[in-house]
Coordinates of C-alpha atoms in Angstrom, one line a residue:
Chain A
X1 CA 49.3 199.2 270.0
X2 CA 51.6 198.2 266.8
X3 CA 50.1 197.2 263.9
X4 CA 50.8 193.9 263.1
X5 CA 49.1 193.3 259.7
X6 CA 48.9 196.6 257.7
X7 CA 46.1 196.0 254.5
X8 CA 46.0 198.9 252.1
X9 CA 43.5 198.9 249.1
X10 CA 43.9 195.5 248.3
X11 CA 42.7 194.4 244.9
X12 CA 43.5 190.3 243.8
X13 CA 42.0 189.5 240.0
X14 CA 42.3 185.7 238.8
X15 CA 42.6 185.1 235.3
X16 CA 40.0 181.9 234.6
X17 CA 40.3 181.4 231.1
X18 CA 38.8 184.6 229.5
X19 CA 37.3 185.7 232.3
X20 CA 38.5 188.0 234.8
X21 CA 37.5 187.3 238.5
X22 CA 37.6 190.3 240.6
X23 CA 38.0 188.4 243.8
X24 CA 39.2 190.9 246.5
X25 CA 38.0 194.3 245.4
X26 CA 40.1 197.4 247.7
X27 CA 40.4 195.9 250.9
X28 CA 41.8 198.1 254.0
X29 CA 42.2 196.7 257.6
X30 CA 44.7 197.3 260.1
X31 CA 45.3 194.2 262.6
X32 CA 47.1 195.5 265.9
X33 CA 48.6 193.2 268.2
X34 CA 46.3 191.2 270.5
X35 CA 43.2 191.3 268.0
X36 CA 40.9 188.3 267.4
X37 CA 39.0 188.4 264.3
X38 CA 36.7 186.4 262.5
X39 CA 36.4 186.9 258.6
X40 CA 32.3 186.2 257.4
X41 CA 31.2 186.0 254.5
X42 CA 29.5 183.9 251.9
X43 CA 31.7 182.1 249.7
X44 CA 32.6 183.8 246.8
X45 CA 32.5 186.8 248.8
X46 CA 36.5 187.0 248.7
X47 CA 36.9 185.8 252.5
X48 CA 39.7 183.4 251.0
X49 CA 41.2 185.3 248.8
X50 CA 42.1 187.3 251.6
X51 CA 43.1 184.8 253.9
X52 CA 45.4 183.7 251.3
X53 CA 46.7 187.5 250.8
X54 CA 47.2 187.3 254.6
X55 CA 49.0 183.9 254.7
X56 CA 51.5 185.3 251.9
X57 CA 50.3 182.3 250.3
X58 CA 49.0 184.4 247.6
X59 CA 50.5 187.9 246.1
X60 CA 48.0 190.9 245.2
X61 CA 47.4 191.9 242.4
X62 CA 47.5 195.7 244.0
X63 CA 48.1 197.1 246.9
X64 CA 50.3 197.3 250.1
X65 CA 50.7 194.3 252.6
X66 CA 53.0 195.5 255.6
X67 CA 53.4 192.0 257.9
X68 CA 54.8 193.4 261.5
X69 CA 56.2 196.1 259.3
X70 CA 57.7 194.3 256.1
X71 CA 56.5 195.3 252.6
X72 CA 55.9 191.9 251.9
X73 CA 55.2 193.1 247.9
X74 CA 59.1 193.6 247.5
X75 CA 60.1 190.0 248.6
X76 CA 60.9 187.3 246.4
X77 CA 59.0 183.5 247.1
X78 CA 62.2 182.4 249.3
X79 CA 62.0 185.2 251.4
X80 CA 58.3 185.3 251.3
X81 CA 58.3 182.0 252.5
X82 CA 60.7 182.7 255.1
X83 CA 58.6 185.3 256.4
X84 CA 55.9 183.2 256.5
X85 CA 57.1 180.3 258.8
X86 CA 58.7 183.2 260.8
X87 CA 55.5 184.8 261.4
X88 CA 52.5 183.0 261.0
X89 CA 51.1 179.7 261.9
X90 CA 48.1 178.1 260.2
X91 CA 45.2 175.8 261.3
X92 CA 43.0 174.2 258.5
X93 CA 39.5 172.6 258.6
X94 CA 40.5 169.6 257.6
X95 CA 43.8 169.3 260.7
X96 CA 46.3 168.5 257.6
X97 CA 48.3 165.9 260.4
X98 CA 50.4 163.5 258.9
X99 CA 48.5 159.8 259.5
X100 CA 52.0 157.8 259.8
X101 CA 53.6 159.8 262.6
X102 CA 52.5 160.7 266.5
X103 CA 51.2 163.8 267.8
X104 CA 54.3 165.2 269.2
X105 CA 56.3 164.4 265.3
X106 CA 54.0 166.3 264.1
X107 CA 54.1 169.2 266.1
X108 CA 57.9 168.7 265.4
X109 CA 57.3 169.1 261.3
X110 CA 57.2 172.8 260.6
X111 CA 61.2 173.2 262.3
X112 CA 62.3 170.6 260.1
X113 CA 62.3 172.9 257.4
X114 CA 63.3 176.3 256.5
X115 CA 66.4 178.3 258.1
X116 CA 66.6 178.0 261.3
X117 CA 67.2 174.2 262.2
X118 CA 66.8 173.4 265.5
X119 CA 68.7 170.9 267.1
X120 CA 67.0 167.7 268.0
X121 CA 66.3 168.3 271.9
X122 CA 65.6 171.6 271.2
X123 CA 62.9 170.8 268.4
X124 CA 61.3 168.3 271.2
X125 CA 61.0 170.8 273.9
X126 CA 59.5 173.4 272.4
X127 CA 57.0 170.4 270.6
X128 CA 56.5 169.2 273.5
X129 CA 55.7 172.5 275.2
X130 CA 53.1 173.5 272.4
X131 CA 51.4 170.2 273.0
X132 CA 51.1 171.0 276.5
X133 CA 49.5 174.8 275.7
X134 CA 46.9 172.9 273.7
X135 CA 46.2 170.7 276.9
X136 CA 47.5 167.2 275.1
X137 CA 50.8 167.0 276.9
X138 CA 49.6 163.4 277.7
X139 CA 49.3 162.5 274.3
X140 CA 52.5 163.1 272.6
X141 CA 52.9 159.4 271.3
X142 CA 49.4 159.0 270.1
X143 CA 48.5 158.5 266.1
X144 CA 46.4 160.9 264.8
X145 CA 44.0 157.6 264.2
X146 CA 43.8 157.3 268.1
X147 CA 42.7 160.8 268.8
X148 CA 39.2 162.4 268.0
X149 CA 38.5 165.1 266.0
X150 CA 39.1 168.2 268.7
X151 CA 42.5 166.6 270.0
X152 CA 43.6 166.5 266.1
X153 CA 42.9 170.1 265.7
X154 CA 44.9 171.0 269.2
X155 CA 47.5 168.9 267.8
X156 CA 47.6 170.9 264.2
X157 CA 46.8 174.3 266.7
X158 CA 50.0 173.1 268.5
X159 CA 52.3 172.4 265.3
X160 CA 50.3 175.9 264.1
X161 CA 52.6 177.2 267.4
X162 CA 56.1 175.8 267.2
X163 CA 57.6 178.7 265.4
X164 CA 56.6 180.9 268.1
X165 CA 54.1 182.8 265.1
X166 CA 53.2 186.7 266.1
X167 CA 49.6 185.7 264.0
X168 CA 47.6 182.5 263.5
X169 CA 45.5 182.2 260.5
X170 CA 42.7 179.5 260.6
X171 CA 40.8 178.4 258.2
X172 CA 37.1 176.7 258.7
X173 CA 38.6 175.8 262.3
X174 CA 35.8 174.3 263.2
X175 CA 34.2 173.2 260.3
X176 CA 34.8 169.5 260.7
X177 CA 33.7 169.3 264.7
X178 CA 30.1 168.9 266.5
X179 CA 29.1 172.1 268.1
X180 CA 31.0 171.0 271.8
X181 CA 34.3 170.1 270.8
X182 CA 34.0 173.3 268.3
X183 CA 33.9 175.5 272.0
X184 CA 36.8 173.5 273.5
X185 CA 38.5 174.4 270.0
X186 CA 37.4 178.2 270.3
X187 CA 38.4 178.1 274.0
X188 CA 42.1 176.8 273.2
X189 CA 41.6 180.1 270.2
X190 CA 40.9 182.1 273.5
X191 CA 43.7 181.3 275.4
X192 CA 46.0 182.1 272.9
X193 CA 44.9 185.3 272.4
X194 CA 44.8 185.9 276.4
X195 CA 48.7 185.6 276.0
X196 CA 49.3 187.4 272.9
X197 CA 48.7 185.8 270.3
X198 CA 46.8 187.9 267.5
X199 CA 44.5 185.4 265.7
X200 CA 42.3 185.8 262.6
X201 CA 39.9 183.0 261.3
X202 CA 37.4 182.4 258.7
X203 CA 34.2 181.2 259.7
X204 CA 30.4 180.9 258.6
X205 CA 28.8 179.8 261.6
X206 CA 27.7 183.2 263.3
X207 CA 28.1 181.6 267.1
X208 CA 31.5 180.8 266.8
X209 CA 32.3 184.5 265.5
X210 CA 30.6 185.4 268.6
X211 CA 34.3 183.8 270.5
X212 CA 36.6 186.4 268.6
X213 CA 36.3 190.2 269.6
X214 CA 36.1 191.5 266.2
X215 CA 33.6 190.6 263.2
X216 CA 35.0 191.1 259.3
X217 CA 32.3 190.6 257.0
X218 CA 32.8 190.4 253.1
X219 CA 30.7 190.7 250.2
X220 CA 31.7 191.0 246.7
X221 CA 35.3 191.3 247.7
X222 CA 34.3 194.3 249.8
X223 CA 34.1 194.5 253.7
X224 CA 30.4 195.4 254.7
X225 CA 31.1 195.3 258.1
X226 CA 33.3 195.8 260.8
X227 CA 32.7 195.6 264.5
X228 CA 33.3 195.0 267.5
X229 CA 31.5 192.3 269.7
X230 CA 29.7 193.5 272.1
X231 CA 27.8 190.0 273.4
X232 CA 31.3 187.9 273.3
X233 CA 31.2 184.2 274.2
X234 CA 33.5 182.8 276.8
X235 CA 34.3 179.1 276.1
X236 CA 34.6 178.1 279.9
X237 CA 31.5 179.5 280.5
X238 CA 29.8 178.0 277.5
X239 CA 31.0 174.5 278.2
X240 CA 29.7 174.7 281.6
X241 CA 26.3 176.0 280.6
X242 CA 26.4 173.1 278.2
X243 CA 27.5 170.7 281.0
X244 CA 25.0 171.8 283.0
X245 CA 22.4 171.1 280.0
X246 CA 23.5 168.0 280.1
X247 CA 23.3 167.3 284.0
X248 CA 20.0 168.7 283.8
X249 CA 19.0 166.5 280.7
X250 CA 20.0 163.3 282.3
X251 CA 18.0 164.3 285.6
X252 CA 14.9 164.7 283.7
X253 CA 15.4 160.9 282.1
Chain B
X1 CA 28.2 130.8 269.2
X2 CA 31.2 132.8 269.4
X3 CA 32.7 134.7 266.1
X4 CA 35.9 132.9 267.1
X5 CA 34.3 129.5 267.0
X6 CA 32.5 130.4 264.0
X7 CA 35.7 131.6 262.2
X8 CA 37.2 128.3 262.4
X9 CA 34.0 126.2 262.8
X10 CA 32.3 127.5 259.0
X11 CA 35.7 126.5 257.2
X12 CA 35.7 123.2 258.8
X13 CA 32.2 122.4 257.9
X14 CA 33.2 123.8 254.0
X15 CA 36.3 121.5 254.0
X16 CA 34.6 118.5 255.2
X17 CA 31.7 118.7 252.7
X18 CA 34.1 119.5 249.6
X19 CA 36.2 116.2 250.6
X20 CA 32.8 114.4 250.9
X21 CA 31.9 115.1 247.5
X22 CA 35.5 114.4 246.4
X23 CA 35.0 110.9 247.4
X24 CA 31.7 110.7 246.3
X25 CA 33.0 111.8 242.6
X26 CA 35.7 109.8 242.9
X27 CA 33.7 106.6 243.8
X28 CA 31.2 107.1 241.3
X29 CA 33.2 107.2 238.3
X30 CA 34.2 103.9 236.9
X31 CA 37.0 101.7 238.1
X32 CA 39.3 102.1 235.2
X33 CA 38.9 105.6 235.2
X34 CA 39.4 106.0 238.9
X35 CA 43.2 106.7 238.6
X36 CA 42.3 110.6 237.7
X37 CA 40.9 111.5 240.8
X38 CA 43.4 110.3 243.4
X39 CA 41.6 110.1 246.8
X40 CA 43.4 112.4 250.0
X41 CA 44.9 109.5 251.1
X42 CA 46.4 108.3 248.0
X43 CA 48.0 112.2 247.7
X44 CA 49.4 111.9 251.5
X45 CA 50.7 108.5 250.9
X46 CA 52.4 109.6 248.0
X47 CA 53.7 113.0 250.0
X48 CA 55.3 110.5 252.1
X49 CA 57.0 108.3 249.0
X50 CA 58.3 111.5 247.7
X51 CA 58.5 113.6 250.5
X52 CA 62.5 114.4 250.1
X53 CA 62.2 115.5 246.2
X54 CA 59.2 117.1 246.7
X55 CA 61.3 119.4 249.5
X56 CA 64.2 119.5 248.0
X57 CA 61.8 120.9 244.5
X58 CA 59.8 123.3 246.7
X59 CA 63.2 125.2 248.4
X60 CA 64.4 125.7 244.9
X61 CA 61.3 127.2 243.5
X62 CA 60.9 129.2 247.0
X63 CA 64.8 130.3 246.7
X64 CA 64.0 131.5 242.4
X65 CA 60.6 133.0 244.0
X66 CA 61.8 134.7 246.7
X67 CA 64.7 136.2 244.6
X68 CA 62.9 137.3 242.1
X69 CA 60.2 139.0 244.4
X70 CA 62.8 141.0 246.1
X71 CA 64.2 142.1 243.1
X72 CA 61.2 143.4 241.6
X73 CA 60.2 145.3 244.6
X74 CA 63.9 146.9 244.4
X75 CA 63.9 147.6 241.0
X76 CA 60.0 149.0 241.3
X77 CA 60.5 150.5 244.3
X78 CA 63.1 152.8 242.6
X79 CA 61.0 152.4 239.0
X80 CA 57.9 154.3 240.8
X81 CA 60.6 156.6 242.2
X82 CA 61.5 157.8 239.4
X83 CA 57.7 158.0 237.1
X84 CA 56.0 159.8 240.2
X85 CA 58.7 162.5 239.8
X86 CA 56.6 163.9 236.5
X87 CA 53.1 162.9 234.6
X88 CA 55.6 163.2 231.4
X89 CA 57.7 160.7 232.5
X90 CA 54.7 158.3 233.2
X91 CA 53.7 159.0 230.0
X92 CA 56.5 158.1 228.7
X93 CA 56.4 154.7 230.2
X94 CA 53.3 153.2 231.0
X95 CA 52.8 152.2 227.3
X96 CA 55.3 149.8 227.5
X97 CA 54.8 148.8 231.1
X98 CA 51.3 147.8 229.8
X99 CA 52.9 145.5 227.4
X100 CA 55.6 144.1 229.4
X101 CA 52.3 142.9 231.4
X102 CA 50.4 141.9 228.2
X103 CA 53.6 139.7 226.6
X104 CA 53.3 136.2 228.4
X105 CA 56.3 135.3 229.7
X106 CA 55.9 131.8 228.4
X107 CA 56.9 133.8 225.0
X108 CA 59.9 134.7 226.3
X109 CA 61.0 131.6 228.2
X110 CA 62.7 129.9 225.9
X111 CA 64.5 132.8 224.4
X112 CA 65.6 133.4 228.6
X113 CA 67.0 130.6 228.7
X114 CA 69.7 131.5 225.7
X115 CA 70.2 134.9 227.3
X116 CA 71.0 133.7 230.9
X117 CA 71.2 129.9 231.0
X118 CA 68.4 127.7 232.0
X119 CA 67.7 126.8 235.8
X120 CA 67.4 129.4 239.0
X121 CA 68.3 132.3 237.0
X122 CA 65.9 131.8 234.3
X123 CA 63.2 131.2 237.0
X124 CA 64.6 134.7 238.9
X125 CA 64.1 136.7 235.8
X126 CA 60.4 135.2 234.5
X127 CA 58.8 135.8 238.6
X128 CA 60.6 138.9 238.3
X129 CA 58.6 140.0 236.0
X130 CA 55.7 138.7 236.8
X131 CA 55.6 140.4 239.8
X132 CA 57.4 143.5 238.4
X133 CA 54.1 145.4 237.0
X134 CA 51.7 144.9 239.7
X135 CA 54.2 146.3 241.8
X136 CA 55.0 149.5 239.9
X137 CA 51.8 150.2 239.3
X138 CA 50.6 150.2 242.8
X139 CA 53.7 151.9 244.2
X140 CA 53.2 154.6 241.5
X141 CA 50.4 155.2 242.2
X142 CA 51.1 155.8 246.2
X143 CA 53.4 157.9 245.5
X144 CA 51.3 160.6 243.5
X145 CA 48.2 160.0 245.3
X146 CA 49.6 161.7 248.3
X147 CA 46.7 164.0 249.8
X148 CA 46.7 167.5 248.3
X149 CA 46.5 169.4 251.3
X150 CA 49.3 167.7 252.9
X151 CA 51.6 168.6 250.0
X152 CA 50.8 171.9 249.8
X153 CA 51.3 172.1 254.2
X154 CA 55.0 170.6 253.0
X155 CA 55.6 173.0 250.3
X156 CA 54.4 176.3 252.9
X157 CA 56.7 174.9 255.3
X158 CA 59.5 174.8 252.3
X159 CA 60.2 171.6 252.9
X160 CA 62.9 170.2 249.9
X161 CA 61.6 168.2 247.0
X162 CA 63.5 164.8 248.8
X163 CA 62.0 165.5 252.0
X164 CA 58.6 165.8 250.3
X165 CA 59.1 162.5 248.9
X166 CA 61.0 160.3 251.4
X167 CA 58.9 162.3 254.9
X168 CA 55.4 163.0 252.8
X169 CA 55.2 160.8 249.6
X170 CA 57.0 157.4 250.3
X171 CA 55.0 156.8 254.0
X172 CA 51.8 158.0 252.4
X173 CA 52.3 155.3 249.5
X174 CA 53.0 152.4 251.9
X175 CA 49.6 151.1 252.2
X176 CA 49.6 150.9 248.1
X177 CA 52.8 149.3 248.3
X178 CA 51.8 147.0 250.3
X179 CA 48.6 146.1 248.0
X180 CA 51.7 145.7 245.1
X181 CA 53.2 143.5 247.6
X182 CA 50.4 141.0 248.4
X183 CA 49.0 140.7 244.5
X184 CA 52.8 140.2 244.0
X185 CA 53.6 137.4 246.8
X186 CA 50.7 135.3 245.1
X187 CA 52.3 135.5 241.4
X188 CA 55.7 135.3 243.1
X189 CA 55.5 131.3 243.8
X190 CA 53.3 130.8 240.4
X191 CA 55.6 132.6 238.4
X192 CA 58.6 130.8 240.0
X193 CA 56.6 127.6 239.0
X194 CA 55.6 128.6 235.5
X195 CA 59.3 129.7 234.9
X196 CA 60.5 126.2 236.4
X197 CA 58.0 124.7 234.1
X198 CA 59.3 126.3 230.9
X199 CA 62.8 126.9 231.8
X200 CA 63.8 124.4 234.6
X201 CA 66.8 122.1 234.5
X202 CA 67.6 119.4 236.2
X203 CA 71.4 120.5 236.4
X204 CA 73.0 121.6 239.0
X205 CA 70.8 122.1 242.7
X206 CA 68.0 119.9 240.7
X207 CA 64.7 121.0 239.4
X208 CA 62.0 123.1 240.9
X209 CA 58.3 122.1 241.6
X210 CA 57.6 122.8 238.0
X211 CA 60.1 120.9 236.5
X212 CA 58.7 118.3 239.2
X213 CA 55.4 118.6 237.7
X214 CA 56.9 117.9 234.2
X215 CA 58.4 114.7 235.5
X216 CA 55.8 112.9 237.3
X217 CA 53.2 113.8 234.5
X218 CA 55.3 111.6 232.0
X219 CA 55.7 109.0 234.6
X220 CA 51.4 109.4 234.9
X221 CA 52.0 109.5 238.6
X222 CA 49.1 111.5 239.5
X223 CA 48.8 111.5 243.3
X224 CA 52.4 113.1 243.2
X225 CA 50.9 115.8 240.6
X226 CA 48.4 116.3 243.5
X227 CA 50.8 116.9 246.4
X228 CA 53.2 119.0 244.2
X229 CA 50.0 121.3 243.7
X230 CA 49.6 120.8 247.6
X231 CA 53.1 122.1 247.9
X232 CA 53.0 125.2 245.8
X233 CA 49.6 126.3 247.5
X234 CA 50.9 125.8 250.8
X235 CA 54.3 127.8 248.9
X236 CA 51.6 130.6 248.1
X237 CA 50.5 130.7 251.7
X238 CA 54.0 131.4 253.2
X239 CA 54.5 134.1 250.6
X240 CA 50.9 135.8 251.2
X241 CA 51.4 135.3 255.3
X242 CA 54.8 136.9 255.4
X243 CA 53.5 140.2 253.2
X244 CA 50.6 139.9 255.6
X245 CA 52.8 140.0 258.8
X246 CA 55.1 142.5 257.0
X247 CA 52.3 145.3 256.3
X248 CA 50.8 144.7 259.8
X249 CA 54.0 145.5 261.4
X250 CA 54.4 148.8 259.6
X251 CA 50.8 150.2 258.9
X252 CA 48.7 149.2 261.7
X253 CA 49.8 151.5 264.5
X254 CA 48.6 154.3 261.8
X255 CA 46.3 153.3 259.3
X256 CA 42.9 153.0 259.4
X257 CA 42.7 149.4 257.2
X258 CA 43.7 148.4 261.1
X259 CA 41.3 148.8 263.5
X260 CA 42.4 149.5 266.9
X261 CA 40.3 148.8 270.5
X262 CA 43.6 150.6 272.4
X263 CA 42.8 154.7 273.4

């Protein structure tokens, strides 16, 4: 299998004031195509650092990044950028949607931009078709106001989508949801990654790490651990058991 | 009872008891000195003696109100524009923004009057800036309280600094705006008043409810003082209603200050 993220001893210091904060301290991982990590850790532990590294939102201080086989330390912040929309999509805790402007406009947002413009059918389409992956094709032409917390992060998974990314980087995806609408999330995560799509995340609840097949943790800027799952969760088959929970709780009234 | 009823029931009630005790001040003070408190009755009778200068008075101080409302949300529109581009700009500025509020206009009426002429422009230029800071302010402030994580999602997606502003920043600061808007479409008719007061003529397309105010007060006809007050509230309330209508129709379908039942 290709690798598609390629980390190689990398170091990331911050310069606070006088102090020097070793944040990310020799990281190496290898992400191959099809992967689906979760990144643990407690926080300080360099887990965002990291992500940020990964996102090319964020330059080590040392090391070598190879993205789908780029050296992303010789690009400058237009190309870097480029890269970026090229490759990745991201999902954030807090959905980032844009209050003013329906579900399928903001699916839309991320083509508006950069170098390739796509024309105005064309942008809809492929909205529209990313909307229907996440299982909201019916919708489109809601506010983010009128849907609940789960359909806005399908919505920001979908917009996450549009450029057709090789990786998805999410942040705290679940952090803002109850523990059901969490699974649905997990289970669109799933899906994704049944086609394709490599995925890593960041996470602190242990249960939803149990969704992804592979288990990063961090300490001091260090990874302590790396495995694989062995007891995976299934998001169809953890809503049902949590259906049936239900059923049976309402029989028992 | 329903919250309907209530709505307009509990208003009634209010309305009824304050004209009650109206009438009940009014007939307890002495005869002589019951000619400063003119009853309701005396107020619509005299509505109906001078109902056509009283009209004619309140479209002229609507026209210098309304004109010099929609020039100070152009000009602060564009004003907030340009101080959210940089903190050093604002800097620069707010100083004397602060005193262009502090400075009554009254000051500057008379001097107005040399610079432009008395009459409607005169008015124009004293609502305009009466309504001017309120306006800047808020909008200002819309415009660089855009949520951080949205602006850093537009900068990640490159988009250019006038998308930023006129997709991200601009929609984001409509609800402020709109704040600037309504405190504004209350001064708007008051300051069109004050600056008819101070700087209105007779010349011309006639005086506005202010200078109306000046005449009937030297003619001591005070049920006429009472309906021109009648006239500029009721003014106030077209201002504040069409603001009102104007914010609904671009912020509800989005913002949470709306509350929606549809799903």
């Amino acid at each position: 299998m290709p690798a598609v993220v390629q980390l190689e001893d990398i170091h990331k210091t911050y310069d606070s004031g006088e102090v020097q904060v070793h944040a990310v301290r020799g990281v190496s991982l290898t992400l191959n195509s099809g992967d689906f990590m979760a990144i643990m850790g407690a926080s300080g532990s360099g887990k965002s650092t990291l992500m940020n590294t990964l996102g090319c939102l964020d330059r080590p201080t040392r090391g070598r990044y190879l993205l789908d086989g780029v050296d992303v330390s010789g690009l400058d912040r237009n190309e870097l950028a480029d890269l970026r929309n090229e490759k990745l999509g991201f999902v954030f805790q807090g959905f980032n949607l844009l209050s003013r402007t329906t579900a399928l406009e903001n699916v839309e947002l991320p083509m508006l931009y950069g170098r390739q413009r796509a024309s105005g059918r064309d942008l809809q389409t492929r909205a529209e078709h990313c909307l229907q992956i996440v299982g909201l094709a019916d919708r489109a032409d809601h506010f983010p106001s009128q849907l609940s917390g789960g359909q806005q992060q399908r919505v920001a998974i979908a917009r996450a989508l549009v450029n057709n990314p090789q990786v998805l980087l999410a942040d705290e995806p679940t952090g803002n949801l109850d523990s059901k609408t969490a699974v649905e999330v997990m289970g669109v995560f799933q899906k994704l990654n049944d086609q394709g799509i490599t995925i890593v995340m960041v996470t602190h609840e242990l249960d939803i790490a149990r969704f992804c097949k592979r288990n990063l943790i961090m300490r001091d800027g260090r990874v302590v651990s790396d495995i694989t799952v062995a007891d995976r969760l299934f998001a169809d088959a953890e809503l049902q058991r949590l259906r049936d929970a239900e059923a049976a709780a309402k029989l028992t009234d | 009872m329903s919250k309907r009823t209530l709505n307009i029931l509990l208003p009634a009630i209010t309305g009824a008891l304050f004209v009650a005790i109206w009438y009940a001040v009014r007939f307890s003070m002495s005869e002589e000195m019951r000619f400063l408190l003119p009853t309701p009755g005396e107020i619509i009778a005299s509505f109906q003696a001078n109902g056509t200068e009283l009209g004619r008075a309140a479209l002229n101080t609507a026209e210098g109100a309304l004109l010099g409302f929609l020039f100070a949300t152009l000009v602060s529109s564009a004003f907030a524009l340009a101080l959210s581009v940089s903190s050093l700009v604002r800097i620069s500025f707010y100083p004397y923004l602060m005193m262009l509020q502090m400075i009554p206009v009254i000051i500057f009426a008379p001097i107005l009057v040399l610079w432009v002429g008395p009459g409607l422009k005169s008015v124009v230029v004293i609502t305009f800036l009466i309504c001017f800071f309120p306006l800047v302010v808020n909008t200002t402030q819309g415009l660089v309280s855009t949520d951080r994580n949205l602006v850093e999602l537009f900068r990640m997606y490159r988009a250019s600094r006038p998308q930023e502003i006129f997709l991200l920043r601009a929609p984001a600061a409509l609800p402020y705006f709109f704040t600037g808007l309504r405190i504004a479409a209350t001064l708007a008719p008051i300051g069109a008043l004050v600056g008819d007061y101070t700087a209105g003529s007779s010349a011309g397309d006639g005086g506005g409810l202010g200078f109306q105010a000046i005449i009937y007060s030297s003619q001591a006809k005070y049920p006429a003082l009472f309906a021109t007050a009648a006239v500029t509230c009721v003014l106030g309330f077209v201002f504040v209603a069409l603001v009102l209508s104007l914010s609904w129709l671009s912020l509800h379908h989005w913002h949470d200050s709306y509350e929606r039942t549809d799903n």
